Short mmCIF file of C-alpha atoms in Angstrom, two decimals:
data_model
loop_
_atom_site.label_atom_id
_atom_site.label_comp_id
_atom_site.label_asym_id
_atom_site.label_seq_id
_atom_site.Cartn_x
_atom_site.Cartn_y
_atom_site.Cartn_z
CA UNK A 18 94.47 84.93 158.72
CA UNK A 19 94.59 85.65 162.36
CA UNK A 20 93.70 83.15 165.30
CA UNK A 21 91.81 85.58 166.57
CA UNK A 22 89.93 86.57 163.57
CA UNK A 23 89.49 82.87 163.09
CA UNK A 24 87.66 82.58 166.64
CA UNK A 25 85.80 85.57 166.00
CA UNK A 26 83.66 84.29 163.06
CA UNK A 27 83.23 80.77 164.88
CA UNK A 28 81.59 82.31 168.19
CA UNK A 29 79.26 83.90 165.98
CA UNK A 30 78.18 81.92 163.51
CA UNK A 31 74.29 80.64 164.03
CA UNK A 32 73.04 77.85 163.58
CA UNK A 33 72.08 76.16 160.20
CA UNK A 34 68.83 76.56 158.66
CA UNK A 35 66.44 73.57 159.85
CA UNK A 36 65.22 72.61 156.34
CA UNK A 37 63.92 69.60 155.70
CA UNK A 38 65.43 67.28 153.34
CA UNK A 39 69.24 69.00 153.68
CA UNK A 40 71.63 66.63 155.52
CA UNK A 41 70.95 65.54 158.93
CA UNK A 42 73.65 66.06 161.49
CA UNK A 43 75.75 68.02 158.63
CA UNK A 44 79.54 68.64 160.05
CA UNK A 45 79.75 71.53 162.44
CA UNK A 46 82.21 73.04 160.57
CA UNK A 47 82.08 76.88 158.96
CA UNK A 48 84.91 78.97 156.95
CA UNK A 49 84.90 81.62 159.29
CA UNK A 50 87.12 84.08 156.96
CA UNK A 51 83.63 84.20 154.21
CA UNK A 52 81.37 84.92 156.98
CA UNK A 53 80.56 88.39 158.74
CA UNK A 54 80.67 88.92 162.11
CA UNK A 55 78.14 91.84 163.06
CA UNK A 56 74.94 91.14 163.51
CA UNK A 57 74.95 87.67 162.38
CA UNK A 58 73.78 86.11 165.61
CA UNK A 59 70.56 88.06 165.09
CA UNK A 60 69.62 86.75 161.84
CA UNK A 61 66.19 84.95 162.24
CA UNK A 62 66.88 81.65 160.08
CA UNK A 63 64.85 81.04 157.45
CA UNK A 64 64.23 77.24 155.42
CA UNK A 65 65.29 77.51 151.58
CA UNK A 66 62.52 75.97 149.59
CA UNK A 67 64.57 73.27 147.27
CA UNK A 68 62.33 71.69 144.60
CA UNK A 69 62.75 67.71 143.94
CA UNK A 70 63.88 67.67 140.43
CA UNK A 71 67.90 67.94 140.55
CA UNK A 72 69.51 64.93 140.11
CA UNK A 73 73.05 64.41 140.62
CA UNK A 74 72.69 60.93 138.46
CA UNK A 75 71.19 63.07 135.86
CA UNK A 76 72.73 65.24 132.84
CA UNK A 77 72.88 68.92 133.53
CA UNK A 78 73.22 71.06 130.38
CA UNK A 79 75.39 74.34 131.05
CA UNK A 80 77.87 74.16 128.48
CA UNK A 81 76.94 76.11 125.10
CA UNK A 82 78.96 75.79 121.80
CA UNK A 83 78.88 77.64 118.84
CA UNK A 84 80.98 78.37 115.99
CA UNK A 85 82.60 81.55 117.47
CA UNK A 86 82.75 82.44 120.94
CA UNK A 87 80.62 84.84 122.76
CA UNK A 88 81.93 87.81 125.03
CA UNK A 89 79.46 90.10 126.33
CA UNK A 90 80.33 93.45 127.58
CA UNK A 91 80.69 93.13 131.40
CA UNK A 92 84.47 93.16 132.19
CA UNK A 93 86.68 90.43 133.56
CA UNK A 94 86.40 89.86 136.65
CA UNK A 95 90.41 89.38 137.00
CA UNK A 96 92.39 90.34 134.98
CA UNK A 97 95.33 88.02 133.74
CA UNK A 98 98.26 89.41 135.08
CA UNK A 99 96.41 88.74 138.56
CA UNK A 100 95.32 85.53 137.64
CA UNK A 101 97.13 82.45 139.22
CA UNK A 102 97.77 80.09 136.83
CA UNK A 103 97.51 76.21 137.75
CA UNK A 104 101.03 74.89 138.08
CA UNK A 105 100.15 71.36 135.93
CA UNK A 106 98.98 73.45 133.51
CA UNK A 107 100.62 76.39 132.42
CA UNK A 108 97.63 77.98 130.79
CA UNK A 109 93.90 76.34 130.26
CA UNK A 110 93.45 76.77 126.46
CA UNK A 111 89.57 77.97 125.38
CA UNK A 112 88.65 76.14 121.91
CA UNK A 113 87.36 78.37 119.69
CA UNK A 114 83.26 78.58 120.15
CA UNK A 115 83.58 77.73 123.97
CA UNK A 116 81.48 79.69 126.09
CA UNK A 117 79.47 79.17 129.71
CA UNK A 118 76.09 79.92 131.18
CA UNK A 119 75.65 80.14 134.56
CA UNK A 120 73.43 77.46 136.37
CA UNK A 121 72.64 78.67 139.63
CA UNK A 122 70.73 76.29 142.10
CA UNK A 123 66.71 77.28 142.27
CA UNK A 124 65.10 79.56 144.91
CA UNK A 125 68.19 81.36 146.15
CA UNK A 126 70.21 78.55 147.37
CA UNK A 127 74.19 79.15 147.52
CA UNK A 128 75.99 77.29 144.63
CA UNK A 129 75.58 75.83 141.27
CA UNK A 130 71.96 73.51 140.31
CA UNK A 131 74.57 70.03 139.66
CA UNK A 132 75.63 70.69 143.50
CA UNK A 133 72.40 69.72 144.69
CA UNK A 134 70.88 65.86 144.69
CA UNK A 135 67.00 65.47 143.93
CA UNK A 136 66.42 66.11 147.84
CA UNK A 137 67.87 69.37 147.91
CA UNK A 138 71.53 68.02 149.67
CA UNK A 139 74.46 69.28 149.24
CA UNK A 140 77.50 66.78 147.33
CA UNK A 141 79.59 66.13 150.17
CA UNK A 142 81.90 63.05 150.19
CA UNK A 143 79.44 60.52 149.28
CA UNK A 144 79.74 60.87 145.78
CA UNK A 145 83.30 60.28 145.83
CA UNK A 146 83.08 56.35 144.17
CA UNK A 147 86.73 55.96 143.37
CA UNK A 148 89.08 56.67 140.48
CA UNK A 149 88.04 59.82 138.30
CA UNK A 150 88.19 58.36 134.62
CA UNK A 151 89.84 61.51 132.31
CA UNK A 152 87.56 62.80 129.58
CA UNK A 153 84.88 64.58 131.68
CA UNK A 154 82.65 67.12 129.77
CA UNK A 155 83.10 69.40 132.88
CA UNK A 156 83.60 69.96 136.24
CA UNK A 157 81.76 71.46 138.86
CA UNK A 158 82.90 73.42 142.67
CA UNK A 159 80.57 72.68 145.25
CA UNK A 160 80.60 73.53 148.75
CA UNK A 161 78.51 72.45 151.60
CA UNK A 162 76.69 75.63 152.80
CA UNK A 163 74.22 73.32 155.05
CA UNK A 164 77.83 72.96 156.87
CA UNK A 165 78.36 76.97 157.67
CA UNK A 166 80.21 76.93 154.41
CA UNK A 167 79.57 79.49 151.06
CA UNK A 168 78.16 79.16 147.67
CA UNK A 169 80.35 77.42 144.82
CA UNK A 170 80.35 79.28 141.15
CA UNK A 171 77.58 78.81 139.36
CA UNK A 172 79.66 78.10 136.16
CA UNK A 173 81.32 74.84 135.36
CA UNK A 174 84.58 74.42 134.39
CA UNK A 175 85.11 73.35 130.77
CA UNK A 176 88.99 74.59 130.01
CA UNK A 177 91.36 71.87 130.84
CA UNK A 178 89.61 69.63 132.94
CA UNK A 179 91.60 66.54 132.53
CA UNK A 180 94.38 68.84 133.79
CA UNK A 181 93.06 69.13 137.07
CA UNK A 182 92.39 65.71 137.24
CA UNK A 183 96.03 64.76 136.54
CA UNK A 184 96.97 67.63 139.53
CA UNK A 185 95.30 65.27 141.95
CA UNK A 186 96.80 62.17 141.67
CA UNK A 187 99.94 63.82 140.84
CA UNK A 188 99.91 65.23 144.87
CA UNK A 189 102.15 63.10 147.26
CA UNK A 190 100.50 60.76 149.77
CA UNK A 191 98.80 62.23 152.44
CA UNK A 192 101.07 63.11 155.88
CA UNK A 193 99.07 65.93 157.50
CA UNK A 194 95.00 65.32 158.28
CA UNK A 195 94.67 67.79 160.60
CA UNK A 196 91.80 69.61 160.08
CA UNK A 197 90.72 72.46 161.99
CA UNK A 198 87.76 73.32 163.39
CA UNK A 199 86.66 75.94 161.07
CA UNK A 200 87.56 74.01 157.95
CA UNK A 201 85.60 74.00 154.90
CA UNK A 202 84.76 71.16 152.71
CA UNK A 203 84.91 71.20 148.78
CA UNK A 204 83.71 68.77 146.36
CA UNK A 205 84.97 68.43 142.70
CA UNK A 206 82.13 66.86 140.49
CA UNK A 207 83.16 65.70 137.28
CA UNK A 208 80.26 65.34 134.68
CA UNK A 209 80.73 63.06 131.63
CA UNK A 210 78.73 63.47 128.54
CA UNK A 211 76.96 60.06 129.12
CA UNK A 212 75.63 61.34 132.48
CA UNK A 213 78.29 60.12 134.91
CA UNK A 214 79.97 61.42 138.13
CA UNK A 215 82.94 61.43 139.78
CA UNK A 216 83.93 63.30 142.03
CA UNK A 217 86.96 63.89 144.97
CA UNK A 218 86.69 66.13 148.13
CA UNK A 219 89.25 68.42 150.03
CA UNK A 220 89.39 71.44 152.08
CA UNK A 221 89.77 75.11 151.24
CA UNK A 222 92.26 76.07 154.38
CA UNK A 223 93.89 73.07 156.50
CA UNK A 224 96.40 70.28 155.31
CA UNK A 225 94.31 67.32 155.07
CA UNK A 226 92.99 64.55 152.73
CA UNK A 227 92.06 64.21 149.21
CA UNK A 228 89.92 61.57 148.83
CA UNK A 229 87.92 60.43 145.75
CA UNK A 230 86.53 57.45 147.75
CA UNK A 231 89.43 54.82 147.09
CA UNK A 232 92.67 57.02 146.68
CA UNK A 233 94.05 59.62 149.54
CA UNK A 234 96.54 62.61 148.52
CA UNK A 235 97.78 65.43 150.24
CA UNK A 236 95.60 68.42 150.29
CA UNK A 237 95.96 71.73 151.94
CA UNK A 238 95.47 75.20 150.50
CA UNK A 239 98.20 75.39 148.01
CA UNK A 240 96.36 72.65 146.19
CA UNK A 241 92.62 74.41 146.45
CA UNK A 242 94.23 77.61 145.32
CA UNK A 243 96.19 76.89 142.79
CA UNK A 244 95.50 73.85 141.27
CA UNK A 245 91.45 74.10 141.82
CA UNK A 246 90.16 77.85 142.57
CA UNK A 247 92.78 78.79 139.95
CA UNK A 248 91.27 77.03 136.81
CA UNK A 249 88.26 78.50 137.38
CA UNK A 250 89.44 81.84 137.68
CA UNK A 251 91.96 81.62 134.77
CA UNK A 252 88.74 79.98 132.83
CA UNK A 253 86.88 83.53 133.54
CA UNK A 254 89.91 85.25 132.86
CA UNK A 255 89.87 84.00 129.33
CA UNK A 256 85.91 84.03 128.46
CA UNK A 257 85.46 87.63 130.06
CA UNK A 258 81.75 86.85 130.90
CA UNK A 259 78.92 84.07 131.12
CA UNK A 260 76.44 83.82 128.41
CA UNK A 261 73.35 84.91 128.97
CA UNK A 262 71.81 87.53 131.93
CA UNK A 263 71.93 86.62 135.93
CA UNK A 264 70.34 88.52 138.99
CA UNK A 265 71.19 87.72 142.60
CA UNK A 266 67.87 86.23 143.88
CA UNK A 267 67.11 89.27 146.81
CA UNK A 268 67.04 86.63 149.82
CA UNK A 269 66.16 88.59 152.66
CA UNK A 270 67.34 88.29 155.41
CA UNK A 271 70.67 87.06 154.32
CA UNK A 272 72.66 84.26 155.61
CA UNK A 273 76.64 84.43 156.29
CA UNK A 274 76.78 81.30 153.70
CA UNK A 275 75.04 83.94 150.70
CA UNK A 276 78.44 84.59 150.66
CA UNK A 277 80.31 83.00 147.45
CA UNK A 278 83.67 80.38 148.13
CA UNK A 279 85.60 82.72 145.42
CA UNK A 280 86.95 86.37 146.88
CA UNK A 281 84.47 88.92 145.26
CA UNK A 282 86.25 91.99 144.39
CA UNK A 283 84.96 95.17 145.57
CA UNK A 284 86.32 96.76 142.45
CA UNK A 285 84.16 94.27 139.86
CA UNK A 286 81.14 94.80 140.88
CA UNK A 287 77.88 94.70 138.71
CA UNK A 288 74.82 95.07 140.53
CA UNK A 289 73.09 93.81 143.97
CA UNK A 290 70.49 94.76 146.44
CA UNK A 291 69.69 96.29 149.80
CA UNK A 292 68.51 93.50 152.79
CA UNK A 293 66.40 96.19 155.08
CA UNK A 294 65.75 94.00 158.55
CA UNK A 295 63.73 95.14 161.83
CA UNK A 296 64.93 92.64 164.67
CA UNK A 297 65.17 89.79 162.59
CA UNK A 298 62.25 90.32 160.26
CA UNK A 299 62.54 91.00 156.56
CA UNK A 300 61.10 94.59 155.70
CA UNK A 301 61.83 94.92 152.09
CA UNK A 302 64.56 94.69 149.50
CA UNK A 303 65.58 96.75 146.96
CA UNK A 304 67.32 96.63 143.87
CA UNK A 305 70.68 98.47 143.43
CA UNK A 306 71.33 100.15 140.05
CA UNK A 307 74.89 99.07 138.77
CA UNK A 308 75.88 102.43 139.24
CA UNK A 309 75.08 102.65 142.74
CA UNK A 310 76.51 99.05 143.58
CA UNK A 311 79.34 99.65 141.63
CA UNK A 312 79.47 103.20 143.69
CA UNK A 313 79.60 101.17 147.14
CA UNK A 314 81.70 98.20 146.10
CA UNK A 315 84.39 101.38 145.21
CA UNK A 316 84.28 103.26 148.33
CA UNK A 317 84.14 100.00 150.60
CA UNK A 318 87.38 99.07 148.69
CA UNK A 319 89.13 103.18 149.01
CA UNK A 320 88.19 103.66 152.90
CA UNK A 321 87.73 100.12 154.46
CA UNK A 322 90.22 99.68 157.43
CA UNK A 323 90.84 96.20 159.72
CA UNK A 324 88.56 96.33 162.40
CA UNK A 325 86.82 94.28 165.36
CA UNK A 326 83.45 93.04 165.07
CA UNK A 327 80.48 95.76 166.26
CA UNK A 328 77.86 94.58 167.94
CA UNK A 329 75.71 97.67 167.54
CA UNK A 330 73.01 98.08 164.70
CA UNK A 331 70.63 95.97 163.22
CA UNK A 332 70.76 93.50 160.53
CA UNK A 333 70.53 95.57 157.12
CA UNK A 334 72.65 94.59 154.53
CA UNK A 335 73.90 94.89 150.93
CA UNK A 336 74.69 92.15 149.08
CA UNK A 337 76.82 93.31 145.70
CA UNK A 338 77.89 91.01 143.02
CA UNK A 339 80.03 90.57 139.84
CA UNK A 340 79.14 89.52 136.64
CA UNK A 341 79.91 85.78 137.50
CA UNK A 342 77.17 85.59 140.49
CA UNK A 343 79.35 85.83 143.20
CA UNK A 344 78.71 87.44 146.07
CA UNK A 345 80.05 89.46 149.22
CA UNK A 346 77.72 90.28 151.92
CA UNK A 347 78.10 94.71 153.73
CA UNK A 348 76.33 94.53 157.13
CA UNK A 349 75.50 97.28 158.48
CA UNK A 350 76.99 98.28 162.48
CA UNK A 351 76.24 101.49 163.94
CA UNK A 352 77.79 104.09 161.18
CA UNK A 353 79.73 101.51 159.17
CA UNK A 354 79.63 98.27 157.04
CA UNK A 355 81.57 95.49 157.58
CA UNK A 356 82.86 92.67 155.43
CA UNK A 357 85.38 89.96 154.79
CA UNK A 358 88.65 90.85 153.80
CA UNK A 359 91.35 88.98 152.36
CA UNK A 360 93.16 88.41 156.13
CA UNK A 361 90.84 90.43 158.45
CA UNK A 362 87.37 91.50 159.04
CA UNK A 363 87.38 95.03 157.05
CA UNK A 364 84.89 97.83 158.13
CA UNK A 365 83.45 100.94 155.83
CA UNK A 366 82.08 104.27 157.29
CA UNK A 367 80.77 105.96 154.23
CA UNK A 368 80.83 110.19 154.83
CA UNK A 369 77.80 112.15 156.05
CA UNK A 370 75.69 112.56 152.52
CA UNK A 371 76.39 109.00 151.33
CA UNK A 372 75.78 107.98 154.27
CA UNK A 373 72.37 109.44 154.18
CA UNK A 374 71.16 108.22 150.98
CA UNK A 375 72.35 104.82 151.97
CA UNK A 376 70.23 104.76 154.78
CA UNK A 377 67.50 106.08 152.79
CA UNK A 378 67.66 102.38 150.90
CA UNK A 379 66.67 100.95 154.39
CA UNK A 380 63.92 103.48 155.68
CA UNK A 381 60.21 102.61 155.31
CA UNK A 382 58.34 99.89 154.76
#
């Protein structure tokens, strides 16, 4: 990515949510490449109610088994020639009758239920307690939205897990900490089947540490990409869908961290909704049919160009998803969307009619 699309996100970023309970004096730092540009500053910020209830001591219960496995109709969201494949592992093997649920966190908040403690915080570092034992059930991606960052997967990751344990200690000591200022921090909880955690931290973008709270490694993006982001992808490569149904709760207005950690791709898409915002107050939302989600993702992806951030417009957005719960945030600016890209911020002027009955989404009350 560019230095100067790297500034851009970080000037406009605004500030996190004030929610009580969510970690006080969180790092100010943000992945600026998940997070839109237009409009953002505008966003009146909203708290996300977080019930007491999720324990990250306790034993969450995602993973299903039965005698065959389950594929339901949706299709992969990447297919496995694009897939990249851990290199410690040269392909995750599914056991027969190995399937996943999705278990997002309650009332709308970015990531998976196990990255949340019973106050509603984020896993950052401080559940890093030292060696990670092999033999975890499962593993779980968290990221710490409270710190300008995105939304995890929802699913865990139950295909070679041991394997990316081994990839961590099998990185060299660390040489290069230098983190910038828009990194992002990850988390890596492992869940046992006795109700354990372990867990180790890095970051998605800059060479720095890997720390499970008693052994440092070299990190950097090589690692998160192909080593962590990979296994998960090569995991839904493999399975084809979750089990079970999922709708994108319609938060509105939406936050830059709605976004998901994992590239959504605008050719994958399976439903969403429309964020319709009058200077910073929610109007309404409405529902996309696949069709019409799938319709947008597709000409977003045909027509969208590199562009600089527009400061015109209001605050209406679409938020489309894929089957996995993942999602990528189109705000509108003047006559054109804009979202992240994979190296740029990307803009979308739809033609006259669709433009129309896009706007039509927004109108009213």
């Amino acid at each position: 990515m560019t230095d100067n699309f790297h500034d851009l996100f970080k000037e406009s970023v605004p500030e996190a949510p004030a929610t009580t309970g969510w970690v006080a004096g969180a790092r100010r730092k943000r992945r600026n490449r998940q997070m839109l540009a237009s409009g953002v500053a505008a966003l009146a910020v909203i708290g996300l109610a977080v019930p007491v209830g999720l324990n990250l001591l306790g034993s969450s219960e995602p993973l299903v088994a039965s005698p065959q496995p389950t594929v339901s109709s949706p299709a992969p969201t990447t297919s496995p020639e694009d897939t990249p494949t851990p290199s410690s592992s040269p392909s995750p093997t599914t056991q027969p009758g190995v399937e996943v649920s999705l278990a997002p966190a309650p009332n709308g908040v970015p990531g998976a239920a196990a990255c949340l403690n019973e106050a509603g915080e984020p896993v950052v570092e401080w559940l890093n307690t030292g060696t990670i034992e092999p033999g975890a059930a499962r593993a779980w991606l968290c990221a710490d939205f409270s710190a300008y960052g995105t939304g995890g997967p929802l699913e865990p990751l139950v295909t070679d897990v041991d394997g990316l344990i081994n990839a961590f200690y099998a990185q060299p000591p660390l040489t290069d900490n230098n983190a910038q200022a828009a990194a992002e921090y990850y988390t890596v909880v492992f869940e046992y089947s006795d109700g354990r955690k372990m867990s180790f931290t890095g970051d998605v973008q800059d060479s720095t540490a890997l720390i499970d709270g008693e052994n440092t490694r070299q990190g950097g993006v090589a690692f998160y990409k192909n080593e962590v982001e990979a296994r998960w992808l090569a995991q839904r490569a493999q399975l084809g869908a979750p089990v079970g149904d999922y709708s994108v709760p319609q938060e509105c207005p939406v936050m830059s961290y709605q976004q998901s950690l994992f590239d959504v791709r605008l050719d994958a898409i399976s439903g969403g909704y429309a964020c319709a915002v009058d200077r910073g107050e929610p109007r309404k939302s409405v529902e996309l049919p696949e069709s019409l989600a799938a319709k947008i993702g597709a000409e977003a992806l045909a027509n969208g160009v590199p562009v600089e951030a527009n400061g015109e417009g209001g605050d209406n957005t679409f938020v489309l998803s894929n089957v996995w719960g993942d999602r990528i945030l189109l705000r509108q600016a003047g006559d054109r969307y804009e979202y992240r890209g994979d190296t740029s911020l990307m803009g979308w002027t739809p033609s006259p009619d669709f433009a129309a009955e896009l706007d039509a989404l927004f109108a009213g009350s």
